[in-house]
Amino acid sequence: MTDLRSAPILPQRRGILLRVLPAGMYSGRATALIERALTVYGRSWTILASGALEPLFYLLAFQVGFGKLVTTVPGPDGQPMSYVAFVAPALLASSAMNGAVFECTYNLFFKLRYAKTYDAMLATPIGPLDVALGEIAWAMMRGGLYSVAFLAVTGVMGLLTSWWALLLLPAALLVSFAFAAISITLVSFLKSTSQFDYIQLVLMPMFLFSTTFFPITVYPEALQWAVRCFPLYHGIELMRGLATGIFSWSMLGNLAYLLVLAAIGIWGATRRIAKLLLT
């Protein structure tokens, strides 16, 4: 018989995050938060459905109303394009932003400050990074549902003029990722529900002025640089280029901006959750 005491001990396989992060920060159980969200929203699916309707109402309003007054605008390459086709990718980016921000601000604040959901989670093997990744992943799934519905309608309306428009869904998920990650970080600093007014104070101007409804060239030069600092601007410009199939090197800058914002958001969300609940 083989002596078990002399048998070699094989090291356990562990993910790279488990090896580089401090103990207790990540356990690979982020999917548990997605399962919880699916269970909760499975009983109130109308909430998810209602979130997909807002951008569609905007799109229909421009198609049958305002679009009759403004027929064409300069596209990404400077050539005239349909105003409704110009606005559609921007509404998709805005929908992805709004879904992620709502999920990772109002809902997360309630679970963090009142329901104490994360206190209970962190009493299990789940770590702060699991919480951050799980909430971000659910926000991306919610934003993805909105995006699929919106893309289906825009396709039927004939507003997608390039096969590159198939990449709009991954781009929308990236926008959701970036805004969800940074929203978790920022909402962790809020102390009361009255401070949500600050969020609206930022979101509404960003929605209106991030080239959602008109090209950036309508602004003075100094204001154009201010608009380029908005995260939503980069999501809109990236999606507008994909929707039309008109590419420029600036789209790489748009992509890099969103990736950096997502990375900063994950880092900040993990640190803030750990500081609030583990210290």
PDB file of N, CA, C and O in Angstrom, residues 177-202:
ATOM      1  N   PHE A 177     -20.709  49.467 -17.476  1.00  0.00           N
ATOM      2  CA  PHE A 177     -19.629  49.058 -16.575  1.00  0.00           C
ATOM      3  C   PHE A 177     -18.968  50.281 -15.951  1.00  0.00           C
ATOM      4  O   PHE A 177     -18.806  50.357 -14.722  1.00  0.00           O
ATOM      5  N   ALA A 178     -18.576  51.228 -16.788  1.00  0.00           N
ATOM      6  CA  ALA A 178     -17.851  52.399 -16.297  1.00  0.00           C
ATOM      7  C   ALA A 178     -18.697  53.222 -15.331  1.00  0.00           C
ATOM      8  O   ALA A 178     -18.235  53.613 -14.245  1.00  0.00           O
ATOM      9  N   PHE A 179     -19.951  53.475 -15.697  1.00  0.00           N
ATOM     10  CA  PHE A 179     -20.803  54.295 -14.841  1.00  0.00           C
ATOM     11  C   PHE A 179     -21.205  53.556 -13.573  1.00  0.00           C
ATOM     12  O   PHE A 179     -21.338  54.170 -12.508  1.00  0.00           O
ATOM     13  N   ALA A 180     -21.404  52.240 -13.655  1.00  0.00           N
ATOM     14  CA  ALA A 180     -21.740  51.476 -12.453  1.00  0.00           C
ATOM     15  C   ALA A 180     -20.582  51.501 -11.463  1.00  0.00           C
ATOM     16  O   ALA A 180     -20.773  51.707 -10.255  1.00  0.00           O
ATOM     17  N   ALA A 181     -19.365  51.295 -11.957  1.00  0.00           N
ATOM     18  CA  ALA A 181     -18.199  51.256 -11.074  1.00  0.00           C
ATOM     19  C   ALA A 181     -17.968  52.592 -10.383  1.00  0.00           C
ATOM     20  O   ALA A 181     -17.758  52.652  -9.163  1.00  0.00           O
ATOM     21  N   ILE A 182     -18.028  53.674 -11.140  1.00  0.00           N
ATOM     22  CA  ILE A 182     -17.771  54.982 -10.537  1.00  0.00           C
ATOM     23  C   ILE A 182     -18.936  55.399  -9.642  1.00  0.00           C
ATOM     24  O   ILE A 182     -18.746  56.115  -8.647  1.00  0.00           O
ATOM     25  N   SER A 183     -20.161  54.947  -9.952  1.00  0.00           N
ATOM     26  CA  SER A 183     -21.325  55.294  -9.131  1.00  0.00           C
ATOM     27  C   SER A 183     -21.229  54.649  -7.755  1.00  0.00           C
ATOM     28  O   SER A 183     -21.582  55.269  -6.748  1.00  0.00           O
ATOM     29  N   ILE A 184     -20.764  53.391  -7.702  1.00  0.00           N
ATOM     30  CA  ILE A 184     -20.605  52.727  -6.411  1.00  0.00           C
ATOM     31  C   ILE A 184     -19.616  53.491  -5.551  1.00  0.00           C
ATOM     32  O   ILE A 184     -19.822  53.684  -4.343  1.00  0.00           O
ATOM     33  N   THR A 185     -18.536  53.934  -6.157  1.00  0.00           N
ATOM     34  CA  THR A 185     -17.533  54.697  -5.412  1.00  0.00           C
ATOM     35  C   THR A 185     -18.122  55.987  -4.862  1.00  0.00           C
ATOM     36  O   THR A 185     -17.961  56.306  -3.672  1.00  0.00           O
ATOM     37  N   LEU A 186     -18.829  56.724  -5.700  1.00  0.00           N
ATOM     38  CA  LEU A 186     -19.347  58.029  -5.282  1.00  0.00           C
ATOM     39  C   LEU A 186     -20.473  57.900  -4.268  1.00  0.00           C
ATOM     40  O   LEU A 186     -20.543  58.685  -3.311  1.00  0.00           O
ATOM     41  N   VAL A 187     -21.356  56.910  -4.441  1.00  0.00           N
ATOM     42  CA  VAL A 187     -22.502  56.809  -3.526  1.00  0.00           C
ATOM     43  C   VAL A 187     -22.060  56.382  -2.128  1.00  0.00           C
ATOM     44  O   VAL A 187     -22.767  56.623  -1.148  1.00  0.00           O
ATOM     45  N   SER A 188     -20.899  55.780  -2.031  1.00  0.00           N
ATOM     46  CA  SER A 188     -20.409  55.377  -0.708  1.00  0.00           C
ATOM     47  C   SER A 188     -20.078  56.581   0.168  1.00  0.00           C
ATOM     48  O   SER A 188     -19.942  56.440   1.388  1.00  0.00           O
ATOM     49  N   PHE A 189     -19.955  57.766  -0.435  1.00  0.00           N
ATOM     50  CA  PHE A 189     -19.671  58.969   0.341  1.00  0.00           C
ATOM     51  C   PHE A 189     -20.951  59.672   0.806  1.00  0.00           C
ATOM     52  O   PHE A 189     -20.877  60.583   1.633  1.00  0.00           O
ATOM     53  N   LEU A 190     -22.101  59.281   0.258  1.00  0.00           N
ATOM     54  CA  LEU A 190     -23.354  59.941   0.620  1.00  0.00           C
ATOM     55  C   LEU A 190     -23.805  59.503   2.005  1.00  0.00           C
ATOM     56  O   LEU A 190     -23.669  58.340   2.380  1.00  0.00           O
ATOM     57  N   LYS A 191     -24.387  60.443   2.740  1.00  0.00           N
ATOM     58  CA  LYS A 191     -24.837  60.169   4.104  1.00  0.00           C
ATOM     59  C   LYS A 191     -26.357  60.110   4.223  1.00  0.00           C
ATOM     60  O   LYS A 191     -26.872  59.504   5.162  1.00  0.00           O
ATOM     61  N   SER A 192     -27.086  60.772   3.317  1.00  0.00           N
ATOM     62  CA  SER A 192     -28.540  60.808   3.410  1.00  0.00           C
ATOM     63  C   SER A 192     -29.143  60.845   2.011  1.00  0.00           C
ATOM     64  O   SER A 192     -28.457  61.164   1.026  1.00  0.00           O
ATOM     65  N   THR A 193     -30.436  60.536   1.928  1.00  0.00           N
ATOM     66  CA  THR A 193     -31.113  60.515   0.635  1.00  0.00           C
ATOM     67  C   THR A 193     -31.220  61.901   0.010  1.00  0.00           C
ATOM     68  O   THR A 193     -31.324  62.019  -1.212  1.00  0.00           O
ATOM     69  N   SER A 194     -31.185  62.936   0.829  1.00  0.00           N
ATOM     70  CA  SER A 194     -31.269  64.295   0.277  1.00  0.00           C
ATOM     71  C   SER A 194     -30.073  64.619  -0.604  1.00  0.00           C
ATOM     72  O   SER A 194     -30.155  65.490  -1.485  1.00  0.00           O
ATOM     73  N   GLN A 195     -28.966  63.933  -0.402  1.00  0.00           N
ATOM     74  CA  GLN A 195     -27.766  64.199  -1.194  1.00  0.00           C
ATOM     75  C   GLN A 195     -27.838  63.613  -2.601  1.00  0.00           C
ATOM     76  O   GLN A 195     -26.958  63.863  -3.416  1.00  0.00           O
ATOM     77  N   PHE A 196     -28.899  62.859  -2.890  1.00  0.00           N
ATOM     78  CA  PHE A 196     -29.078  62.366  -4.254  1.00  0.00           C
ATOM     79  C   PHE A 196     -29.346  63.505  -5.226  1.00  0.00           C
ATOM     80  O   PHE A 196     -29.230  63.333  -6.443  1.00  0.00           O
ATOM     81  N   ASP A 197     -29.720  64.665  -4.715  1.00  0.00           N
ATOM     82  CA  ASP A 197     -29.885  65.830  -5.584  1.00  0.00           C
ATOM     83  C   ASP A 197     -28.581  66.171  -6.290  1.00  0.00           C
ATOM     84  O   ASP A 197     -28.587  66.691  -7.414  1.00  0.00           O
ATOM     85  N   TYR A 198     -27.460  65.883  -5.647  1.00  0.00           N
ATOM     86  CA  TYR A 198     -26.172  66.145  -6.278  1.00  0.00           C
ATOM     87  C   TYR A 198     -25.985  65.262  -7.511  1.00  0.00           C
ATOM     88  O   TYR A 198     -25.371  65.683  -8.510  1.00  0.00           O
ATOM     89  N   ILE A 199     -26.499  64.038  -7.439  1.00  0.00           N
ATOM     90  CA  ILE A 199     -26.377  63.134  -8.580  1.00  0.00           C
ATOM     91  C   ILE A 199     -27.162  63.675  -9.768  1.00  0.00           C
ATOM     92  O   ILE A 199     -26.669  63.718 -10.900  1.00  0.00           O
ATOM     93  N   GLN A 200     -28.392  64.110  -9.514  1.00  0.00           N
ATOM     94  CA  GLN A 200     -29.194  64.681 -10.589  1.00  0.00           C
ATOM     95  C   GLN A 200     -28.584  65.970 -11.123  1.00  0.00           C
ATOM     96  O   GLN A 200     -28.701  66.276 -12.315  1.00  0.00           O
ATOM     97  N   LEU A 201     -27.916  66.702 -10.245  1.00  0.00           N
ATOM     98  CA  LEU A 201     -27.267  67.943 -10.656  1.00  0.00           C
ATOM     99  C   LEU A 201     -26.152  67.680 -11.665  1.00  0.00           C
ATOM    100  O   LEU A 201     -25.833  68.535 -12.492  1.00  0.00           O
ATOM    101  N   VAL A 202     -25.588  66.484 -11.608  1.00  0.00           N
ATOM    102  CA  VAL A 202     -24.534  66.108 -12.549  1.00  0.00           C
ATOM    103  C   VAL A 202     -25.117  65.414 -13.781  1.00  0.00           C
ATOM    104  O   VAL A 202     -24.729  65.695 -14.922  1.00  0.00           O
TER     105      VAL A 202
END
